[in-house]
Tab-separated table of N, CA and C in Angstrom:
chain	number	residue	atom	x	y	z
A	1	UNK	N	0.846	-1.167	0.000
A	1	UNK	CA	0.000	0.000	0.000
A	1	UNK	C	0.893	1.232	0.000
A	2	UNK	N	0.762	2.055	-1.003
A	2	UNK	CA	1.604	3.234	-1.102
A	2	UNK	C	0.921	4.492	-0.581
A	3	UNK	N	-0.396	4.437	-0.311
A	3	UNK	CA	-1.098	5.617	0.162
A	3	UNK	C	-1.353	5.501	1.656
A	4	UNK	N	-0.501	6.132	2.450
A	4	UNK	CA	-0.658	6.104	3.890
A	4	UNK	C	-1.594	7.197	4.367
A	5	UNK	N	-2.066	8.059	3.490
A	5	UNK	CA	-2.898	9.198	3.893
A	5	UNK	C	-4.359	8.843	4.101
A	6	UNK	N	-4.861	7.884	3.338
A	6	UNK	CA	-6.244	7.455	3.500
A	6	UNK	C	-6.339	6.019	2.999
A	7	UNK	N	-6.828	5.139	3.865
A	7	UNK	CA	-6.890	3.725	3.510
A	7	UNK	C	-7.914	3.026	4.386
A	8	UNK	N	-8.191	1.786	4.043
A	8	UNK	CA	-9.102	0.966	4.832
A	8	UNK	C	-8.298	-0.033	5.646
A	9	UNK	N	-8.715	-0.260	6.873
A	9	UNK	CA	-8.069	-1.248	7.743
A	9	UNK	C	-9.125	-2.232	8.221
A	10	UNK	N	-8.714	-3.469	8.359
A	10	UNK	CA	-9.618	-4.478	8.882
A	10	UNK	C	-9.884	-5.557	7.872
A	11	UNK	N	-10.667	-6.487	8.277
A	11	UNK	CA	-11.501	-6.460	9.486
A	11	UNK	C	-10.686	-6.733	10.747
A	12	UNK	N	-11.223	-6.228	11.872
A	12	UNK	CA	-10.624	-6.514	13.168
A	12	UNK	C	-11.175	-7.851	13.660
A	13	UNK	N	-10.782	-8.314	14.830
A	13	UNK	CA	-11.276	-9.607	15.317
A	13	UNK	C	-12.804	-9.680	15.463
A	14	UNK	N	-13.482	-8.532	15.463
A	14	UNK	CA	-14.942	-8.497	15.586
A	14	UNK	C	-15.629	-8.275	14.241
A	15	UNK	N	-14.842	-8.262	13.163
A	15	UNK	CA	-15.406	-8.103	11.827
A	15	UNK	C	-15.580	-6.670	11.365
A	16	UNK	N	-15.173	-5.703	12.183
A	16	UNK	CA	-15.328	-4.293	11.805
A	16	UNK	C	-14.218	-3.859	10.862
A	17	UNK	N	-14.585	-2.950	9.972
A	17	UNK	CA	-13.600	-2.296	9.105
A	17	UNK	C	-13.552	-0.827	9.473
A	18	UNK	N	-12.419	-0.204	9.154
A	18	UNK	CA	-12.203	1.197	9.504
A	18	UNK	C	-11.715	1.968	8.292
A	19	UNK	N	-12.214	3.166	8.135
A	19	UNK	CA	-11.632	4.118	7.209
A	19	UNK	C	-10.611	4.896	8.030
A	20	UNK	N	-9.390	4.965	7.526
A	20	UNK	CA	-8.301	5.578	8.288
A	20	UNK	C	-7.772	6.783	7.515
A	21	UNK	N	-7.589	7.873	8.249
A	21	UNK	CA	-7.035	9.084	7.656
A	21	UNK	C	-5.805	9.516	8.447
A	22	UNK	N	-4.741	9.790	7.732
A	22	UNK	CA	-3.508	10.328	8.308
A	22	UNK	C	-3.804	11.746	8.774
A	23	UNK	N	-3.442	12.070	10.019
A	23	UNK	CA	-3.672	13.425	10.528
A	23	UNK	C	-2.389	14.240	10.548
A	24	UNK	N	-1.321	13.702	11.166
A	24	UNK	CA	-0.050	14.418	11.190
A	24	UNK	C	1.093	13.507	11.568
A	25	UNK	N	2.285	14.020	11.329
A	25	UNK	CA	3.537	13.369	11.711
A	25	UNK	C	4.414	14.464	12.299
A	26	UNK	N	4.945	14.219	13.498
A	26	UNK	CA	5.812	15.226	14.104
A	26	UNK	C	6.749	14.594	15.118
A	27	UNK	N	7.814	15.297	15.402
A	27	UNK	CA	8.757	14.834	16.406
A	27	UNK	C	8.138	15.086	17.770
A	28	UNK	N	8.098	14.052	18.594
A	28	UNK	CA	7.373	14.137	19.861
A	28	UNK	C	8.124	14.885	20.947
A	29	UNK	N	9.381	15.221	20.710
A	29	UNK	CA	10.129	15.981	21.716
A	29	UNK	C	9.359	17.256	22.048
A	30	UNK	N	8.799	17.869	21.034
A	30	UNK	CA	8.126	19.149	21.234
A	30	UNK	C	6.744	19.005	21.875
A	31	UNK	N	6.103	17.834	21.753
A	31	UNK	CA	4.745	17.742	22.277
A	31	UNK	C	4.621	16.918	23.553
A	32	UNK	N	5.531	15.964	23.767
A	32	UNK	CA	5.427	15.166	24.987
A	32	UNK	C	6.779	14.739	25.540
A	33	UNK	N	7.816	15.457	25.174
A	33	UNK	CA	9.160	15.247	25.702
A	33	UNK	C	9.648	13.805	25.490
A	34	UNK	N	9.327	13.234	24.340
A	34	UNK	CA	9.758	11.877	24.009
A	34	UNK	C	10.594	11.935	22.737
A	35	UNK	N	11.591	11.070	22.655
A	35	UNK	CA	12.442	11.031	21.468
A	35	UNK	C	11.871	10.032	20.467
A	36	UNK	N	10.714	10.407	19.939
A	36	UNK	CA	10.026	9.569	18.957
A	36	UNK	C	9.527	10.434	17.804
A	37	UNK	N	9.207	9.762	16.730
A	37	UNK	CA	8.432	10.387	15.664
A	37	UNK	C	7.018	9.861	15.867
A	38	UNK	N	6.078	10.750	16.097
A	38	UNK	CA	4.686	10.364	16.319
A	38	UNK	C	3.888	10.549	15.040
A	39	UNK	N	3.082	9.548	14.729
A	39	UNK	CA	2.224	9.598	13.548
A	39	UNK	C	0.794	9.370	14.021
A	40	UNK	N	-0.072	10.333	13.767
A	40	UNK	CA	-1.447	10.254	14.257
A	40	UNK	C	-2.406	9.937	13.124
A	41	UNK	N	-3.317	9.006	13.417
A	41	UNK	CA	-4.349	8.591	12.474
A	41	UNK	C	-5.715	8.732	13.127
A	42	UNK	N	-6.710	9.024	12.319
A	42	UNK	CA	-8.111	9.016	12.742
A	42	UNK	C	-8.753	7.787	12.122
A	43	UNK	N	-9.454	7.009	12.946
A	43	UNK	CA	-10.133	5.807	12.480
A	43	UNK	C	-11.636	6.006	12.624
A	44	UNK	N	-12.373	5.670	11.589
A	44	UNK	CA	-13.834	5.723	11.636
A	44	UNK	C	-14.346	4.333	11.299
A	45	UNK	N	-15.097	3.741	12.251
A	45	UNK	CA	-15.566	2.376	12.040
A	45	UNK	C	-16.841	2.363	11.190
A	46	UNK	N	-17.311	1.161	10.887
A	46	UNK	CA	-18.486	0.992	10.026
A	46	UNK	C	-19.729	1.707	10.556
A	47	UNK	N	-19.821	1.867	11.881
A	47	UNK	CA	-20.989	2.513	12.495
A	47	UNK	C	-20.794	4.013	12.674
A	48	UNK	N	-19.677	4.550	12.193
A	48	UNK	CA	-19.412	5.980	12.318
A	48	UNK	C	-18.667	6.363	13.584
A	49	UNK	N	-18.326	5.377	14.403
A	49	UNK	CA	-17.550	5.664	15.616
A	49	UNK	C	-16.150	6.121	15.247
A	50	UNK	N	-15.683	7.109	15.971
A	50	UNK	CA	-14.390	7.716	15.662
A	50	UNK	C	-13.409	7.493	16.810
A	51	UNK	N	-12.185	7.149	16.459
A	51	UNK	CA	-11.119	7.045	17.455
A	51	UNK	C	-9.834	7.565	16.822
A	52	UNK	N	-8.864	7.827	17.655
A	52	UNK	CA	-7.575	8.312	17.188
A	52	UNK	C	-6.482	7.420	17.755
A	53	UNK	N	-5.459	7.172	16.942
A	53	UNK	CA	-4.301	6.392	17.367
A	53	UNK	C	-3.047	7.163	16.994
A	54	UNK	N	-2.162	7.289	17.954
A	54	UNK	CA	-0.852	7.859	17.690
A	54	UNK	C	0.147	6.722	17.778
A	55	UNK	N	0.875	6.523	16.694
A	55	UNK	CA	1.890	5.486	16.615
A	55	UNK	C	3.238	6.167	16.835
A	56	UNK	N	3.932	5.765	17.911
A	56	UNK	CA	5.215	6.368	18.270
A	56	UNK	C	6.353	5.482	17.777
A	57	UNK	N	7.230	6.066	16.973
A	57	UNK	CA	8.387	5.374	16.415
A	57	UNK	C	9.639	5.906	17.116
A	58	UNK	N	10.273	5.106	17.961
A	58	UNK	CA	11.462	5.592	18.682
A	58	UNK	C	12.565	6.025	17.711
A	59	UNK	N	13.056	7.237	17.917
A	59	UNK	CA	14.018	7.840	17.001
A	59	UNK	C	15.297	7.010	16.861
A	60	UNK	N	15.846	6.551	17.976
A	60	UNK	CA	17.085	5.752	17.915
A	60	UNK	C	16.862	4.469	17.116
A	61	UNK	N	15.710	3.843	17.288
A	61	UNK	CA	15.403	2.620	16.543
A	61	UNK	C	15.201	2.917	15.059
A	62	UNK	N	14.562	4.042	14.758
A	62	UNK	CA	14.410	4.443	13.350
A	62	UNK	C	15.772	4.635	12.697
A	63	UNK	N	16.670	5.308	13.407
A	63	UNK	CA	18.014	5.524	12.861
A	63	UNK	C	18.724	4.194	12.622
A	64	UNK	N	18.600	3.280	13.564
A	64	UNK	CA	19.239	1.972	13.437
A	64	UNK	C	18.695	1.217	12.215
A	65	UNK	N	17.381	1.162	12.074
A	65	UNK	CA	16.771	0.440	10.949
A	65	UNK	C	17.107	1.139	9.633
A	66	UNK	N	17.144	2.451	9.648
A	66	UNK	CA	17.522	3.212	8.455
A	66	UNK	C	18.932	2.835	8.005
A	67	UNK	N	19.866	2.773	8.943
A	67	UNK	CA	21.243	2.371	8.612
A	67	UNK	C	21.290	0.923	8.127
A	68	UNK	N	20.587	0.025	8.824
A	68	UNK	CA	20.615	-1.400	8.472
A	68	UNK	C	20.052	-1.671	7.077
A	69	UNK	N	19.079	-0.869	6.679
A	69	UNK	CA	18.419	-1.095	5.382
A	69	UNK	C	18.914	-0.150	4.294
A	70	UNK	N	19.811	0.765	4.663
A	70	UNK	CA	20.290	1.795	3.723
A	70	UNK	C	19.126	2.584	3.137
A	71	UNK	N	18.125	2.837	3.955
A	71	UNK	CA	16.926	3.577	3.538
A	71	UNK	C	16.938	4.925	4.240
A	72	UNK	N	16.753	5.993	3.484
A	72	UNK	CA	16.693	7.318	4.088
A	72	UNK	C	15.528	7.397	5.074
A	73	UNK	N	15.769	8.032	6.202
A	73	UNK	CA	14.730	8.201	7.206
A	73	UNK	C	13.969	9.484	6.882
A	74	UNK	N	12.922	9.342	6.078
A	74	UNK	CA	12.139	10.504	5.685
A	74	UNK	C	10.693	10.358	6.161
A	75	UNK	N	9.918	11.424	6.020
A	75	UNK	CA	8.538	11.422	6.499
A	75	UNK	C	7.682	10.324	5.864
A	76	UNK	N	7.718	10.137	4.540
A	76	UNK	CA	6.883	9.074	3.960
A	76	UNK	C	7.215	7.687	4.502
A	77	UNK	N	8.494	7.391	4.693
A	77	UNK	CA	8.887	6.089	5.230
A	77	UNK	C	8.365	5.921	6.655
A	78	UNK	N	8.531	6.952	7.478
A	78	UNK	CA	8.025	6.884	8.855
A	78	UNK	C	6.514	6.703	8.873
A	79	UNK	N	5.807	7.418	8.020
A	79	UNK	CA	4.348	7.289	7.964
A	79	UNK	C	3.943	5.883	7.527
A	80	UNK	N	4.670	5.307	6.590
A	80	UNK	CA	4.340	3.951	6.132
A	80	UNK	C	4.660	2.915	7.203
A	81	UNK	N	5.722	3.107	7.959
A	81	UNK	CA	6.011	2.206	9.082
A	81	UNK	C	4.862	2.255	10.095
A	82	UNK	N	4.414	3.472	10.405
A	82	UNK	CA	3.312	3.635	11.354
A	82	UNK	C	2.026	3.024	10.802
A	83	UNK	N	1.768	3.230	9.521
A	83	UNK	CA	0.579	2.656	8.885
A	83	UNK	C	0.606	1.134	8.984
A	84	UNK	N	1.757	0.541	8.737
A	84	UNK	CA	1.879	-0.912	8.791
A	84	UNK	C	1.601	-1.414	10.210
A	85	UNK	N	2.088	-0.689	11.204
A	85	UNK	CA	1.808	-1.097	12.585
A	85	UNK	C	0.327	-0.936	12.908
A	86	UNK	N	-0.273	0.136	12.453
A	86	UNK	CA	-1.699	0.344	12.695
A	86	UNK	C	-2.526	-0.785	12.067
A	87	UNK	N	-2.174	-1.186	10.858
A	87	UNK	CA	-2.884	-2.302	10.219
A	87	UNK	C	-2.755	-3.572	11.056
A	88	UNK	N	-1.570	-3.788	11.619
A	88	UNK	CA	-1.358	-4.938	12.505
A	88	UNK	C	-2.254	-4.835	13.746
A	89	UNK	N	-2.317	-3.664	14.348
A	89	UNK	CA	-3.142	-3.479	15.544
A	89	UNK	C	-4.606	-3.782	15.252
A	90	UNK	N	-5.102	-3.264	14.145
A	90	UNK	CA	-6.509	-3.495	13.796
A	90	UNK	C	-6.760	-4.974	13.550
A	91	UNK	N	-5.909	-5.612	12.772
A	91	UNK	CA	-6.117	-7.023	12.412
A	91	UNK	C	-6.082	-7.938	13.635
A	92	UNK	N	-5.249	-7.608	14.614
A	92	UNK	CA	-5.091	-8.480	15.782
A	92	UNK	C	-5.912	-8.032	16.990
A	93	UNK	N	-6.334	-6.768	17.001
A	93	UNK	CA	-7.009	-6.213	18.165
A	93	UNK	C	-6.040	-5.799	19.262
A	94	UNK	N	-4.757	-6.027	19.026
A	94	UNK	CA	-3.711	-5.709	20.002
A	94	UNK	C	-3.625	-4.199	20.225
A	95	UNK	N	-3.609	-3.795	21.490
A	95	UNK	CA	-3.429	-2.387	21.884
A	95	UNK	C	-4.498	-1.440	21.339
A	96	UNK	N	-5.624	-1.954	20.897
A	96	UNK	CA	-6.648	-1.068	20.335
A	96	UNK	C	-7.303	-0.194	21.405
A	97	UNK	N	-7.136	-0.553	22.676
A	97	UNK	CA	-7.687	0.279	23.740
A	97	UNK	C	-6.801	1.489	24.020
A	98	UNK	N	-5.597	1.508	23.465
A	98	UNK	CA	-4.647	2.589	23.721
A	98	UNK	C	-4.733	3.664	22.647
A	99	UNK	N	-4.539	4.907	23.077
A	99	UNK	CA	-4.473	6.019	22.128
A	99	UNK	C	-3.066	6.206	21.592
A	100	UNK	N	-2.054	5.822	22.390
A	100	UNK	CA	-0.650	5.983	22.031
A	100	UNK	C	0.028	4.616	22.110
A	101	UNK	N	0.628	4.198	21.003
A	101	UNK	CA	1.267	2.890	20.930
A	101	UNK	C	2.683	3.078	20.396
A	102	UNK	N	3.668	2.546	21.134
A	102	UNK	CA	5.065	2.615	20.715
A	102	UNK	C	5.441	1.318	20.001
A	103	UNK	N	6.095	1.455	18.853
A	103	UNK	CA	6.464	0.298	18.036
A	103	UNK	C	7.817	-0.243	18.488
A	104	UNK	N	7.888	-1.540	18.832
A	104	UNK	CA	9.170	-2.142	19.222
A	104	UNK	C	10.134	-2.256	18.038
A	105	UNK	N	11.432	-2.310	18.335
A	105	UNK	CA	12.465	-2.395	17.305
A	105	UNK	C	12.249	-3.588	16.374
A	106	UNK	N	11.935	-4.743	16.914
A	106	UNK	CA	11.739	-5.937	16.072
A	106	UNK	C	10.628	-5.720	15.051
A	107	UNK	N	9.563	-5.060	15.473
A	107	UNK	CA	8.459	-4.775	14.543
A	107	UNK	C	8.888	-3.758	13.486
A	108	UNK	N	9.642	-2.724	13.898
A	108	UNK	CA	10.137	-1.746	12.920
A	108	UNK	C	10.961	-2.436	11.842
A	109	UNK	N	11.822	-3.351	12.254
A	109	UNK	CA	12.639	-4.081	11.279
A	109	UNK	C	11.762	-4.887	10.326
A	110	UNK	N	10.775	-5.581	10.867
A	110	UNK	CA	9.878	-6.385	10.030
A	110	UNK	C	9.094	-5.501	9.051
A	111	UNK	N	8.588	-4.388	9.541
A	111	UNK	CA	7.825	-3.483	8.673
A	111	UNK	C	8.713	-2.868	7.600
A	112	UNK	N	9.945	-2.518	7.962
A	112	UNK	CA	10.874	-1.954	6.976
A	112	UNK	C	11.131	-2.960	5.861
A	113	UNK	N	11.272	-4.232	6.229
A	113	UNK	CA	11.462	-5.283	5.220
A	113	UNK	C	10.233	-5.404	4.324
A	114	UNK	N	9.040	-5.365	4.925
A	114	UNK	CA	7.800	-5.441	4.134
A	114	UNK	C	7.710	-4.284	3.146
A	115	UNK	N	8.003	-3.093	3.611
A	115	UNK	CA	7.930	-1.901	2.757
A	115	UNK	C	8.955	-1.999	1.633
A	116	UNK	N	10.161	-2.457	1.943
A	116	UNK	CA	11.198	-2.609	0.909
A	116	UNK	C	10.740	-3.594	-0.162
A	117	UNK	N	10.118	-4.700	0.257
A	117	UNK	CA	9.609	-5.682	-0.717
A	117	UNK	C	8.506	-5.063	-1.585
A	118	UNK	N	7.592	-4.300	-0.962
A	118	UNK	CA	6.518	-3.646	-1.713
A	118	UNK	C	7.090	-2.654	-2.724
A	119	UNK	N	8.076	-1.872	-2.294
A	119	UNK	CA	8.679	-0.872	-3.186
A	119	UNK	C	9.396	-1.559	-4.337
A	120	UNK	N	10.098	-2.644	-4.061
A	120	UNK	CA	10.800	-3.379	-5.108
A	120	UNK	C	9.794	-3.981	-6.108
A	121	UNK	N	8.718	-4.539	-5.584
A	121	UNK	CA	7.682	-5.117	-6.427
A	121	UNK	C	7.019	-4.047	-7.296
A	122	UNK	N	6.740	-2.894	-6.722
A	122	UNK	CA	6.125	-1.794	-7.476
A	122	UNK	C	7.059	-1.275	-8.554
A	123	UNK	N	8.360	-1.238	-8.245
A	123	UNK	CA	9.332	-0.768	-9.233
A	123	UNK	C	9.426	-1.731	-10.414
A	124	UNK	N	9.357	-3.026	-10.142
A	124	UNK	CA	9.411	-4.021	-11.214
A	124	UNK	C	8.111	-4.045	-12.031
A	125	UNK	N	6.989	-3.744	-11.389
A	125	UNK	CA	5.702	-3.750	-12.094
A	125	UNK	C	5.544	-2.515	-12.973
A	126	UNK	N	6.195	-1.423	-12.592
A	126	UNK	CA	6.021	-0.161	-13.304
A	126	UNK	C	7.008	-0.012	-14.364
């Protein structure tokens, strides 16, 4: 998925689907004194219920994965990493009660690999 700005997520374990909209991406040092890149999404379920999720990407871990994959650490990449984690949360129901979720290093590495495969596949298809 190359469009992290607006997409569908789900179904969740209860069969619900969500329309998801990217709200913002910013360094969390300025908003909550954390060394993360925060990516906020708005989720609207099938019944019109609205919730918000902020996906926190630890800066040191982002730098490490960026070096390991030789991928520039830019806003679109960070947003896609956060989107991939959000899709995981919806599909599994994990941490859905939380408004703020921090992505572990192992998950960042896995998502970076998934994104690299998608980008390579898209480049070969185009």
